[in-house]
PDB file of C-alpha atoms in Angstrom:
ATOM      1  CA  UNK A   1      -5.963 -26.009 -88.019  1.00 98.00           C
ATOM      2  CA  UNK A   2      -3.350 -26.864 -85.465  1.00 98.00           C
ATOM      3  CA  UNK A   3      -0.106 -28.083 -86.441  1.00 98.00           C
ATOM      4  CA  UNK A   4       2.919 -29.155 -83.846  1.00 98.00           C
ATOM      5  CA  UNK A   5       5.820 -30.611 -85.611  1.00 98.00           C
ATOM      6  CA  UNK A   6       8.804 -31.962 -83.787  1.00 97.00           C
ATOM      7  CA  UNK A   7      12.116 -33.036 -85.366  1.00 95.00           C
ATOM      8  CA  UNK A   8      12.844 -36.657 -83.988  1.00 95.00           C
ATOM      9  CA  UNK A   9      16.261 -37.255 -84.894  1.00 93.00           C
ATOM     10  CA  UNK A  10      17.693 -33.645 -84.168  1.00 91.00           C
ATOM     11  CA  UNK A  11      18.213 -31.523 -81.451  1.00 94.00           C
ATOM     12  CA  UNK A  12      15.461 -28.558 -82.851  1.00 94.00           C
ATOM     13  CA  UNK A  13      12.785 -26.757 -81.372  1.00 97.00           C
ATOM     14  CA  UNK A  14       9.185 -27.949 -81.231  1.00 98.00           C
ATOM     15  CA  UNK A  15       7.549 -25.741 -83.901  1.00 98.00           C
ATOM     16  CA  UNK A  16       3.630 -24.868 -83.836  1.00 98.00           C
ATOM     17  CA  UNK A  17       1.347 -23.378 -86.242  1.00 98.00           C
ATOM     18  CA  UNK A  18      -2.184 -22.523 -86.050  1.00 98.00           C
ATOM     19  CA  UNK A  19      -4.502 -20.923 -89.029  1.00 98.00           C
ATOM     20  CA  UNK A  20      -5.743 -17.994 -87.030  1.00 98.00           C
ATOM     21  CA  UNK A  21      -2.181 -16.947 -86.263  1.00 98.00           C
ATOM     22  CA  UNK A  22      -1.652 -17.920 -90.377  1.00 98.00           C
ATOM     23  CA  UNK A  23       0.722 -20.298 -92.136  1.00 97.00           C
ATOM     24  CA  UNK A  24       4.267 -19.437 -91.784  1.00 97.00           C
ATOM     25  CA  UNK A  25       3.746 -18.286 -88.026  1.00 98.00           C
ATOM     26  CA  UNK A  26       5.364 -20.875 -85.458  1.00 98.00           C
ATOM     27  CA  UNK A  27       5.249 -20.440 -81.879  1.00 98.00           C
ATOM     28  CA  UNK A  28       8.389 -22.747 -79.517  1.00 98.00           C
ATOM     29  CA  UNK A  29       6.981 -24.832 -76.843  1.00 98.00           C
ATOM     30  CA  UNK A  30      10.436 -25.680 -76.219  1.00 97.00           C
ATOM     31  CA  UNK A  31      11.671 -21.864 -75.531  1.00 98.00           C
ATOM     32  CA  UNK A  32       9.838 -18.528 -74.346  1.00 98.00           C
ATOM     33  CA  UNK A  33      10.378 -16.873 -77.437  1.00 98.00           C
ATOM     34  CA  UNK A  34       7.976 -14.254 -79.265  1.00 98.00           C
ATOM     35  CA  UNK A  35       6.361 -15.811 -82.096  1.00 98.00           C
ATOM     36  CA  UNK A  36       8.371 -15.747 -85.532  1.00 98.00           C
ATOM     37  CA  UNK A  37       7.881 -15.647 -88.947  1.00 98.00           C
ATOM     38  CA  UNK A  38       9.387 -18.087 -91.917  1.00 97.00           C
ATOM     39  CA  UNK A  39       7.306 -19.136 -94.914  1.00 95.00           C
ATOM     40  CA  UNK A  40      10.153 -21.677 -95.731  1.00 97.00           C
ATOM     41  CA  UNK A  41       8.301 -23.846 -92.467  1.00 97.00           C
ATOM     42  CA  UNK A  42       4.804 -24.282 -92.859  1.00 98.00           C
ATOM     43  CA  UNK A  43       3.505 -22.796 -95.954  1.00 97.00           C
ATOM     44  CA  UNK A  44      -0.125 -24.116 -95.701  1.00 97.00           C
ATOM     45  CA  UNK A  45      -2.998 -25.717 -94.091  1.00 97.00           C
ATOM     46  CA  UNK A  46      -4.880 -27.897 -96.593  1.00 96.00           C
ATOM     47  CA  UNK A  47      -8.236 -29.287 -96.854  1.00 94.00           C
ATOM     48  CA  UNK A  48      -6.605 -32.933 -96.365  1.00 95.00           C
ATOM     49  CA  UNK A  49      -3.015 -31.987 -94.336  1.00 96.00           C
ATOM     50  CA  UNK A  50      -0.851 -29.349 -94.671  1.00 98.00           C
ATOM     51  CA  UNK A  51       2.422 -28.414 -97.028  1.00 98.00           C
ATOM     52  CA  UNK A  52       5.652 -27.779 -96.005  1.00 97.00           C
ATOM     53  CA  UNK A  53       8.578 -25.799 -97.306  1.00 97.00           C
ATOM     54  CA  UNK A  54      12.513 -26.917 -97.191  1.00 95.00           C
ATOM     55  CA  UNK A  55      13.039 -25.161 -93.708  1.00 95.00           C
ATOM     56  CA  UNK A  56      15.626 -27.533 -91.853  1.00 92.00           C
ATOM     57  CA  UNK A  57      13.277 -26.804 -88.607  1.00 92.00           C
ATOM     58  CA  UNK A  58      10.765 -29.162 -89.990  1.00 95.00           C
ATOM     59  CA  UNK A  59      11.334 -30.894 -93.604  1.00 95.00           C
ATOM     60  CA  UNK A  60      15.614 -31.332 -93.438  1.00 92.00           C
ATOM     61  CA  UNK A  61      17.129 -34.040 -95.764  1.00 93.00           C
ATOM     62  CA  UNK A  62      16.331 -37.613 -94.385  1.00 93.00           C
ATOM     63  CA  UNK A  63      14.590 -36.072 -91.013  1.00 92.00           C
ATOM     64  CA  UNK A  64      12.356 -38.038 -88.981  1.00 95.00           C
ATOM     65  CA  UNK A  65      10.133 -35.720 -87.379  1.00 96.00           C
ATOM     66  CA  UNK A  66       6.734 -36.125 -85.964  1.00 97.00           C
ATOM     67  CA  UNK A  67       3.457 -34.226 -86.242  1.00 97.00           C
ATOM     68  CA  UNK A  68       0.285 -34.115 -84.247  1.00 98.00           C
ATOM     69  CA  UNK A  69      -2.346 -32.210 -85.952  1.00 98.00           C
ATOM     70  CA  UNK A  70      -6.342 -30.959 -84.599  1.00 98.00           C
ATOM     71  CA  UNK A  71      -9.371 -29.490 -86.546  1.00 98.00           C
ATOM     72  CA  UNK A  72     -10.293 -26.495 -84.948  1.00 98.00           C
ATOM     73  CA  UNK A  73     -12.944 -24.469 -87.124  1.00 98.00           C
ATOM     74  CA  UNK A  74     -11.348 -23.458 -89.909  1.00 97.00           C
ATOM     75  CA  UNK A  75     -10.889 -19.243 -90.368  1.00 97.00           C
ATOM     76  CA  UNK A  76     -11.683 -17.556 -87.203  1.00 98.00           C
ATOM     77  CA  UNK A  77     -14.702 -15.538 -86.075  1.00 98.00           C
ATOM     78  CA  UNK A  78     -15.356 -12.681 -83.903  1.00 98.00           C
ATOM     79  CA  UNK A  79     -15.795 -13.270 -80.088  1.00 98.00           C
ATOM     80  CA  UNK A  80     -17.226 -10.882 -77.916  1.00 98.00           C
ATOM     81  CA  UNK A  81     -18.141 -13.366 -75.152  1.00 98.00           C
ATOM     82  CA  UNK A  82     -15.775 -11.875 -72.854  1.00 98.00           C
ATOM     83  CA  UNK A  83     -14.803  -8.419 -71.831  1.00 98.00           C
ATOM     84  CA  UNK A  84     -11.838  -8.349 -74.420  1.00 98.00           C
ATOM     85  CA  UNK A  85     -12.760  -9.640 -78.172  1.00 98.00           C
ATOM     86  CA  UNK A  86     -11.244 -12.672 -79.376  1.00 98.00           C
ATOM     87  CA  UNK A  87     -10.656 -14.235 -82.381  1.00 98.00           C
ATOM     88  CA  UNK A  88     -11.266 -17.834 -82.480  1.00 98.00           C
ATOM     89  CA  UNK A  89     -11.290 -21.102 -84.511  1.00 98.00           C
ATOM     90  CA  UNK A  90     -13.648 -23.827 -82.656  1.00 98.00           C
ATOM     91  CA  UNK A  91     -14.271 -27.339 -82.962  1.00 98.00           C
ATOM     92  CA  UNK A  92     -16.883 -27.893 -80.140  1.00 98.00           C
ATOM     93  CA  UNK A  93     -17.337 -31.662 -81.102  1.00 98.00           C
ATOM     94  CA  UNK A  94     -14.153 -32.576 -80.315  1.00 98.00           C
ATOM     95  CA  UNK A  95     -13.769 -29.682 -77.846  1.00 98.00           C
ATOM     96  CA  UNK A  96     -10.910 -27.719 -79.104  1.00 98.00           C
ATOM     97  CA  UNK A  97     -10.277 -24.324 -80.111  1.00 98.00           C
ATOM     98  CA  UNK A  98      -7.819 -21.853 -81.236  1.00 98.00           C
ATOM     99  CA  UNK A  99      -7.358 -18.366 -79.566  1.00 98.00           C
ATOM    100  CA  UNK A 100      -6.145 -14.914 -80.020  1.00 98.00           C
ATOM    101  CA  UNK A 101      -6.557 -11.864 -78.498  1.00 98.00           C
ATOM    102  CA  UNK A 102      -4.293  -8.819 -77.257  1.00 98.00           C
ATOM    103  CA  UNK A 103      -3.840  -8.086 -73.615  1.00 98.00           C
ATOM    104  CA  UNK A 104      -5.155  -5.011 -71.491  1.00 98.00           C
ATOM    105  CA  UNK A 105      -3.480  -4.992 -68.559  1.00 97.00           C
ATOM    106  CA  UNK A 106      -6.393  -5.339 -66.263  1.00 98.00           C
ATOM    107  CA  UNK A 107      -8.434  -8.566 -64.796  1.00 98.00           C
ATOM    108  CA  UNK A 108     -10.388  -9.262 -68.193  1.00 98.00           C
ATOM    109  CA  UNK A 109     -11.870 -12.441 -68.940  1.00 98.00           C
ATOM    110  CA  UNK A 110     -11.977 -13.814 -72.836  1.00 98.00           C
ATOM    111  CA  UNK A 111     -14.193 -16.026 -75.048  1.00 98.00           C
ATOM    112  CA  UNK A 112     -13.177 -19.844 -76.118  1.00 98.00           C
ATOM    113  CA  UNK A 113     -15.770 -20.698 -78.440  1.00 98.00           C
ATOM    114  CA  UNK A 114     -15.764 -24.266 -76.620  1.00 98.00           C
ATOM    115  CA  UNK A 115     -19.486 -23.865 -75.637  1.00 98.00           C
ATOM    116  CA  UNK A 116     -18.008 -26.099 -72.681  1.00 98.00           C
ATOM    117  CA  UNK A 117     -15.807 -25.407 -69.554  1.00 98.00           C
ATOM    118  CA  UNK A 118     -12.477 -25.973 -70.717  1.00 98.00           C
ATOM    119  CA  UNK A 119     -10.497 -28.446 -68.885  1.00 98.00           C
ATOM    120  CA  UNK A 120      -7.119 -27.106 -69.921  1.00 98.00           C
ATOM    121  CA  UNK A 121      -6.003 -24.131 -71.696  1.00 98.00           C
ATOM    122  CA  UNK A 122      -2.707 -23.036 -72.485  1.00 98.00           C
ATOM    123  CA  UNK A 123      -1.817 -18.998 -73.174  1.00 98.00           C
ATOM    124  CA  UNK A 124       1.667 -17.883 -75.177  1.00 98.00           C
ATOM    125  CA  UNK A 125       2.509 -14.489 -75.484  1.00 98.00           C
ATOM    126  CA  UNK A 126       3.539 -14.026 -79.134  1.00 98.00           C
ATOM    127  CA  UNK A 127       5.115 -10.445 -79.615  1.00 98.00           C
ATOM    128  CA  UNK A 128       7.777 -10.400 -76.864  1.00 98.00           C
ATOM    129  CA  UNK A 129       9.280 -13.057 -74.922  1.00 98.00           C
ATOM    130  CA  UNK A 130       7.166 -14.647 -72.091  1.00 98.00           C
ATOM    131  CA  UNK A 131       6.817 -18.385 -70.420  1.00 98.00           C
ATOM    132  CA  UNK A 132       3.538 -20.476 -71.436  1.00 98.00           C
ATOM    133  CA  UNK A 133       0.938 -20.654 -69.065  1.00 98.00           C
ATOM    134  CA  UNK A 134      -0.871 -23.880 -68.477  1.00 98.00           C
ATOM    135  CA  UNK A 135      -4.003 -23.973 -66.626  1.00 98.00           C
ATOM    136  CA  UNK A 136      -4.846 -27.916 -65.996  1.00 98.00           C
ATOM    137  CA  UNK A 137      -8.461 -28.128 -63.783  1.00 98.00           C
ATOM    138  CA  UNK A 138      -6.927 -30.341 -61.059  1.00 97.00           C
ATOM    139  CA  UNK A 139      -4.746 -27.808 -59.855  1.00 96.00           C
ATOM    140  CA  UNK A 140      -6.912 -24.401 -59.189  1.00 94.00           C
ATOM    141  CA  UNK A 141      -7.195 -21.018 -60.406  1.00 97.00           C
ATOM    142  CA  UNK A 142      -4.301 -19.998 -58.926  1.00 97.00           C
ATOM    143  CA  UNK A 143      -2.089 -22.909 -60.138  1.00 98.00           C
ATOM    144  CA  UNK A 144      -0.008 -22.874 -63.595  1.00 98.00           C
ATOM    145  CA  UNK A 145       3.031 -25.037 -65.174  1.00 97.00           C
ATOM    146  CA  UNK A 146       5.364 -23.519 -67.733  1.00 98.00           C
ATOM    147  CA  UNK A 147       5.710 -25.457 -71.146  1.00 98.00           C
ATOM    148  CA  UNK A 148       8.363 -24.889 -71.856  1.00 98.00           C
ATOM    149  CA  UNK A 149      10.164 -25.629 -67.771  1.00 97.00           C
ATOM    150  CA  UNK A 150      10.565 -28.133 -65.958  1.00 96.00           C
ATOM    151  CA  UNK A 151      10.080 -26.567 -62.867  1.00 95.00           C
ATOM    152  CA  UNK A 152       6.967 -27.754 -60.558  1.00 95.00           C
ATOM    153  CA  UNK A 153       3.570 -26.370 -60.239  1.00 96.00           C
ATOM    154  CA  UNK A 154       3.498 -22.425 -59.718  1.00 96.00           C
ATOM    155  CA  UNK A 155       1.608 -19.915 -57.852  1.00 97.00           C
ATOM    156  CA  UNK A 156      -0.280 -16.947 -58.708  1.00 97.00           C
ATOM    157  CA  UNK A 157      -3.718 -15.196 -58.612  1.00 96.00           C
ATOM    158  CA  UNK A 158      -2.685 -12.473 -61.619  1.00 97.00           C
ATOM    159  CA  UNK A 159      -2.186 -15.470 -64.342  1.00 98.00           C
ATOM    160  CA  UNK A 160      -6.158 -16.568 -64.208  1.00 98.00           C
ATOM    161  CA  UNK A 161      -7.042 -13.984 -62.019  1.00 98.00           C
ATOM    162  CA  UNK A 162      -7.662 -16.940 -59.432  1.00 97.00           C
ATOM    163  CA  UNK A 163     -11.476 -17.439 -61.582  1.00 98.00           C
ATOM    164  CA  UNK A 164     -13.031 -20.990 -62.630  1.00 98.00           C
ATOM    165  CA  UNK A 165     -13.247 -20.809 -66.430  1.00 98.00           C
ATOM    166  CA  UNK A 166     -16.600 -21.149 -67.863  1.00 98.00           C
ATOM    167  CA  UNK A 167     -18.585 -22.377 -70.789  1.00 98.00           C
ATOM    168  CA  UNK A 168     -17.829 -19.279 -72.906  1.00 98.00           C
ATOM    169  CA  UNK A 169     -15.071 -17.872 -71.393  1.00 98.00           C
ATOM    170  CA  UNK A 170     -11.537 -17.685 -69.193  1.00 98.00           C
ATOM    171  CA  UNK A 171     -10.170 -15.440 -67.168  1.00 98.00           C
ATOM    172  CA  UNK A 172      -7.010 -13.640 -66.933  1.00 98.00           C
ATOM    173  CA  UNK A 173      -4.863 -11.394 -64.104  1.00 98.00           C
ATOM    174  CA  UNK A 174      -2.070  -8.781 -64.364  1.00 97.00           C
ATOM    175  CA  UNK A 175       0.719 -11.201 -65.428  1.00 95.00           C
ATOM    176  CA  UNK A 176       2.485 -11.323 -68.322  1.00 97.00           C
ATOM    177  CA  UNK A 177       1.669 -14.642 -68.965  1.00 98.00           C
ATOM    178  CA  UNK A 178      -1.728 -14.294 -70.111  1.00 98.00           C
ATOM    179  CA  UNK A 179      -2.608 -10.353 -70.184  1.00 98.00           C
ATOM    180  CA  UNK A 180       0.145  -7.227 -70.883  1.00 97.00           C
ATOM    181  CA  UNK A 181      -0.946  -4.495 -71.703  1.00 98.00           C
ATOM    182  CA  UNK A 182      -0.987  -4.663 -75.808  1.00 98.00           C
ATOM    183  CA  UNK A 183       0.562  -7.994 -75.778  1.00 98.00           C
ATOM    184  CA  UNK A 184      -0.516 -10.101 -78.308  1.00 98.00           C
ATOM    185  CA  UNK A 185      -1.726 -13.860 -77.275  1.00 98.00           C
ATOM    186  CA  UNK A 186      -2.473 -16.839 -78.637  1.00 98.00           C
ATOM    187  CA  UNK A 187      -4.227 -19.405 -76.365  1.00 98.00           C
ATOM    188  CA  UNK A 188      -5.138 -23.863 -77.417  1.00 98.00           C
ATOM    189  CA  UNK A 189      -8.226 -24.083 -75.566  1.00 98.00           C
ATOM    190  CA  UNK A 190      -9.898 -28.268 -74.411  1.00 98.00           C
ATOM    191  CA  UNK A 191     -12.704 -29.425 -73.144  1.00 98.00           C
ATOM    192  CA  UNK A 192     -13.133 -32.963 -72.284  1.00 98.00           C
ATOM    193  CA  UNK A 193     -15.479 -34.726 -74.751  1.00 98.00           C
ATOM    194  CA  UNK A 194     -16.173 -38.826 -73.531  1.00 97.00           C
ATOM    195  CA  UNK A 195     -14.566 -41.086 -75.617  1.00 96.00           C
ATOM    196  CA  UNK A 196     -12.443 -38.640 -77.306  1.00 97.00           C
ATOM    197  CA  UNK A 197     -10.404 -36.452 -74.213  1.00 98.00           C
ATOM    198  CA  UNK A 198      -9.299 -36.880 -70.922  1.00 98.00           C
ATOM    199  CA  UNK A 199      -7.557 -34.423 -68.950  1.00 98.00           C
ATOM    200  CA  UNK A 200      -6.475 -35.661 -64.911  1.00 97.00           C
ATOM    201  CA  UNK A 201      -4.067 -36.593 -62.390  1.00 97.00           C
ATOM    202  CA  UNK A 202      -2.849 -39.566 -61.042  1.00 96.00           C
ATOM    203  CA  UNK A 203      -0.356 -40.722 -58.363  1.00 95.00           C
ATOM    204  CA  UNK A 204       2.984 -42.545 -59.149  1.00 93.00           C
ATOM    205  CA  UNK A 205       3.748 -45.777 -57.316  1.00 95.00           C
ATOM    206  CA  UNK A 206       7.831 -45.814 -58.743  1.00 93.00           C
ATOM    207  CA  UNK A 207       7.044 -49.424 -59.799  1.00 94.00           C
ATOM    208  CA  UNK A 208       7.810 -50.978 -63.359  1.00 92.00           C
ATOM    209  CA  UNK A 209       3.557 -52.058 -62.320  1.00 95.00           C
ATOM    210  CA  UNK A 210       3.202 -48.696 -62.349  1.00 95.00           C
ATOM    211  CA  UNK A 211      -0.100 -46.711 -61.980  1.00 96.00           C
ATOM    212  CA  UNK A 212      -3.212 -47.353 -64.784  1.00 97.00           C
ATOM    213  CA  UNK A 213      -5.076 -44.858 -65.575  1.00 97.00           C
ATOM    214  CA  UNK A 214      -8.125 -44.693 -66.939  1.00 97.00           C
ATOM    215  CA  UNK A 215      -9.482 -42.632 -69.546  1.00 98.00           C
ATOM    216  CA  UNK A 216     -12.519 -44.329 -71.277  1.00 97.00           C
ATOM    217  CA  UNK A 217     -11.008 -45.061 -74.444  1.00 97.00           C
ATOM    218  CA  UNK A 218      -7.694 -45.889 -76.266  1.00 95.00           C
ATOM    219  CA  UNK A 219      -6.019 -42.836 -76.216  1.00 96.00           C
ATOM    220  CA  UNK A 220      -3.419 -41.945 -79.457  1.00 95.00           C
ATOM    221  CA  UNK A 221      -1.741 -39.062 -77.939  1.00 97.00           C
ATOM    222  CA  UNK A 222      -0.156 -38.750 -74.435  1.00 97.00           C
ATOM    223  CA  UNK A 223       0.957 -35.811 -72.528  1.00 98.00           C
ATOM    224  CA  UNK A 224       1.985 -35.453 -68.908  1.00 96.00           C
ATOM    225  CA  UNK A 225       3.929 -33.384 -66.398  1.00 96.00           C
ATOM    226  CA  UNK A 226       4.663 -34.254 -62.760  1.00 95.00           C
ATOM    227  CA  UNK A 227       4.040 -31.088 -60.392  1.00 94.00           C
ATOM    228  CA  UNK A 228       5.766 -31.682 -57.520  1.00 91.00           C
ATOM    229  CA  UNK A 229       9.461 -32.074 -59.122  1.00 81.00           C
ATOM    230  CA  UNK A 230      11.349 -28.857 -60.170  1.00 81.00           C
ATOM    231  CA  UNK A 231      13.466 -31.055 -62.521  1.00 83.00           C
ATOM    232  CA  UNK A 232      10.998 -33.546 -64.462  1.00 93.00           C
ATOM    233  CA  UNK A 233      10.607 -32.539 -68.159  1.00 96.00           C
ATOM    234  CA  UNK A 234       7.039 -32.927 -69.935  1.00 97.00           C
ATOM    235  CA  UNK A 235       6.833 -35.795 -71.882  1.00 97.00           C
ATOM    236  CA  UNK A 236       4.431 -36.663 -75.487  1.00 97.00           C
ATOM    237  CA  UNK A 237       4.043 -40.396 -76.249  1.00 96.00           C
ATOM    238  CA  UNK A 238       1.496 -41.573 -78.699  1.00 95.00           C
ATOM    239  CA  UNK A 239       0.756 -44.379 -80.831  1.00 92.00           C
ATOM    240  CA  UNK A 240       2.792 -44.077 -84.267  1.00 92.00           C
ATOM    241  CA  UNK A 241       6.272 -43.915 -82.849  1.00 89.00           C
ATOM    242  CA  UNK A 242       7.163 -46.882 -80.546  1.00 80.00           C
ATOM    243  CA  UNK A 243       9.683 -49.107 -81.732  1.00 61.00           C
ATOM    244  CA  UNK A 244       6.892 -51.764 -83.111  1.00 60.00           C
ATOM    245  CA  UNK A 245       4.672 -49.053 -84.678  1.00 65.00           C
ATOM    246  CA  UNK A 246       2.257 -48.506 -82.156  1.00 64.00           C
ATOM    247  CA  UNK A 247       2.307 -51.976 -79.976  1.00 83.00           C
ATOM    248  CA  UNK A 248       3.403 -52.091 -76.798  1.00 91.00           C
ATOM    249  CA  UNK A 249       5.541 -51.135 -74.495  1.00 91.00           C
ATOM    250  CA  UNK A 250       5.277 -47.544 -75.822  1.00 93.00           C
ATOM    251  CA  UNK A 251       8.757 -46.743 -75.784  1.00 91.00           C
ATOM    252  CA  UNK A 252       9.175 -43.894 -77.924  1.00 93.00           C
ATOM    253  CA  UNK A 253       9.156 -40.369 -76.084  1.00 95.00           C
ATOM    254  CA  UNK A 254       9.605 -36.424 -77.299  1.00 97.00           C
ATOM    255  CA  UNK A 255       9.917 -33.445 -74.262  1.00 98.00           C
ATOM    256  CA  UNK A 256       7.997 -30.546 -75.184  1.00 98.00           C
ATOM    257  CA  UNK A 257      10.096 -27.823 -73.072  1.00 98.00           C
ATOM    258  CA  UNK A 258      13.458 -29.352 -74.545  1.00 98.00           C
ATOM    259  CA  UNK A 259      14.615 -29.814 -78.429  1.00 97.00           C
ATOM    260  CA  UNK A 260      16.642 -32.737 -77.690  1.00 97.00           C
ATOM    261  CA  UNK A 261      15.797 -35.226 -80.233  1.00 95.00           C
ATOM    262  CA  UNK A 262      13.573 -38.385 -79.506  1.00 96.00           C
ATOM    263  CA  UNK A 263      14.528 -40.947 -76.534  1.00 95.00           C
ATOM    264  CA  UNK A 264      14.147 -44.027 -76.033  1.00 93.00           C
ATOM    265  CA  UNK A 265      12.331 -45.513 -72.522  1.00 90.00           C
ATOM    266  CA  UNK A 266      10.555 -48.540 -71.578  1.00 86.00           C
ATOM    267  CA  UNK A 267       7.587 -46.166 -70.713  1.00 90.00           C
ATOM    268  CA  UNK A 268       3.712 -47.176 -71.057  1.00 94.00           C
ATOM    269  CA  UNK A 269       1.302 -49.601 -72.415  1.00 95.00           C
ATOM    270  CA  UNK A 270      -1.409 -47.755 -74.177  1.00 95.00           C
ATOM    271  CA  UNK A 271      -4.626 -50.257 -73.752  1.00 95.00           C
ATOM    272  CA  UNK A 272      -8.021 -49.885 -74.826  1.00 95.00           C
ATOM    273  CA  UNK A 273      -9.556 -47.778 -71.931  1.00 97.00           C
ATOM    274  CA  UNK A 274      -6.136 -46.130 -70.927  1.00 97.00           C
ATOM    275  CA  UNK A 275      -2.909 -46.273 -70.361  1.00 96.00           C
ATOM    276  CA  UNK A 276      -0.450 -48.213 -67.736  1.00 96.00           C
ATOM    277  CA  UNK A 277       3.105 -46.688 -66.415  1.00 95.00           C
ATOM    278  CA  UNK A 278       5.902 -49.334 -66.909  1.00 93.00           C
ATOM    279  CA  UNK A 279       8.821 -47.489 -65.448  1.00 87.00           C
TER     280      UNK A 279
END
C-alpha cells in the first residue's frame, strides 16, 4: 500500500507511491515538489508486490534500486474523526496508515485511523510545491524536520498547531506545511507497536564504539536524522543492502533529502535487540 523506491546506482529522486493517492502518483522525498503523475513508474499495487513500468526513475536498464514497501489497509475509507474528513488506508497491527485530506486554512485537527497515538507522522503537500513536515514525539508540538533538508530541527506552533496528537487524530496550524487553504495533503502516519517499531532519540558519543540503541527487536529498516546540525543529511540503512547481504557492519547507506546514488560507510551493526553506531 506504500511503496518508496530509490535508484541505488544513479543520481535520481526517491520516488513514493501510496494506493489512496493511486498507482502512477509519486511524491519526492528528495525535493519539495507537488506530486506528479507518470503511469510509465508504478503502474500497480498487487495482492503479492507491485508492477512496474519502463520509467528510467525506477526500472532503467541494469539499475540497482531499492524498495521498502508497508501494508496499510488496502482502499481507503471515510474519516470523520477530526474536524476535516480524511481519507485513509490503516493497518493498526502494525501501526501504520496512509492519509489524505485537503487543507482549510484554519487550526483543524484530522483523523489517522491508527486507533493509537502516533509516534511520528509525516505531511507533504501534493498540489503545489511545499517542504515535508516531520513530527517525531521527542521533539514537541512545536518542533518539525524537513525531509527533504538537511537543516536542523525547526520551530513553529502553525505546523501542528503546537497540539499532542491523539489516538484518532493530529493536529494542524496555519502553515503551509500541513494545512493551506485547498491544498491537497497526503500524510504516512506510525505508531509504535513492541516488537515491530521504534521511534526515539539517542546521543552520539563520535566514537567508532559508538552509541547502542535499543529497540526490542532486530530492526530491518533504519532511519535517522541528527537535529542539532544544519548540514547532516537523513540517512536509510536496512538489512538487504550491506556489502555481505545483510551481515554486519551495515555499510550500505541511501539519503532521503538527496538523489545521489548509494554510499558506501562503515556505519552500524544491526543486532538482535537494536542497533550499534560504528562511525
Amino acid at each position: 500500500d506504500w511503496v518508496w523506491i530509490k535508484n541505488r546506482s544513479d543520481a535520481k529522486q526517491h520516488h513514493l507511491f501510496d494506493v489512496v493517492r493511486g498507482a502512477g502518483k509519486f511524491i519526492e522525498s528528495s525535493t519539495t515538489d507537488a506530486e506528479a503523475t507518470d503511469t510509465t513508474t508504478l503502474s500497480s499495487f498487487d495482492s503479492d508486490g507491485f508492477t512496474l513500468g519502463n520509467s528510467g526513475k525506477v526500472n532503467g536498464s541494469s539499475v540497482t534500486a531499492v524498495s521498502w514497501n508497508w501494508l496499510a489497509g488496502g482502499t481507503a475509507s471515510s474519516n470523520t474523526d477530526g474536524s476535516i474528513t480524511s481519507s485513509v488506508s490503516a493497518n493498526t497491527t502494525a501501526g501504520f496508515s496512509v492519509v489524505t485530506y485537503t487543507g482549510t486554512g484554519s487550526s483543524a485537527t484530522v483523523g489517522h485511523g491508527l486507533g493509537a497515538v502516533p509516534k511520528v507522522f509525516w505531511t507533504k503537500k501534493r498540489n503545489t510545491s511545499e517542504s515535508w513536515g516531520v513530527y517525531h514525539h521527542t521533539q514537541g508540538t512545536d518542533k518539525f524536520l524537513r525531509l527533504e533538508s538537511s537543516n536542523a530541527l525547526d520551530t513553529s506552533s502553525t505546523v501542528w498547531d503546537d497540539t499532542t496528537p491523539t489516538s484518532s487524530v493530529f493536529s494542524i496550524g496555519t502553515g503551509g506545511i500541513s494545512n493551506t487553504s485547498s491544498g491537497t495533503y497526503v500524510a504516512y502516519c506510525f505508531a509504535e507497536k513492541k516488537g515491530y517499531s521504534k521511534f526515539g532519540l539517542y546521543t552520539g558519543n563520535g566514537s567508532t564504539d559508538g552509541t547502542f540503541v535499543y529497540t526490542g527487536f532486530k530492526p530491518a529498516f533504519i532511519l535517522n536524522k541528527r537535529t542539532t546540525s544544519t548540514s547532516m543529511d537523513w540517512h536509510i540503512w536496512d538489512n538487504k543492502r550491506s556489502g555481505a547481504e545483510g551481515f554486519n557492519v551495515i555499510d550500505k547507506v541511501v539519503y532521503p533529502n538527496l538523489s545521489n546514488g548509494e554510499d558506501t560507510l562503515t556505519s552500524l551493526d544491526i543486532v538482535s535487540n537494536g542497533f550499534k553506531i560504528r562511525d
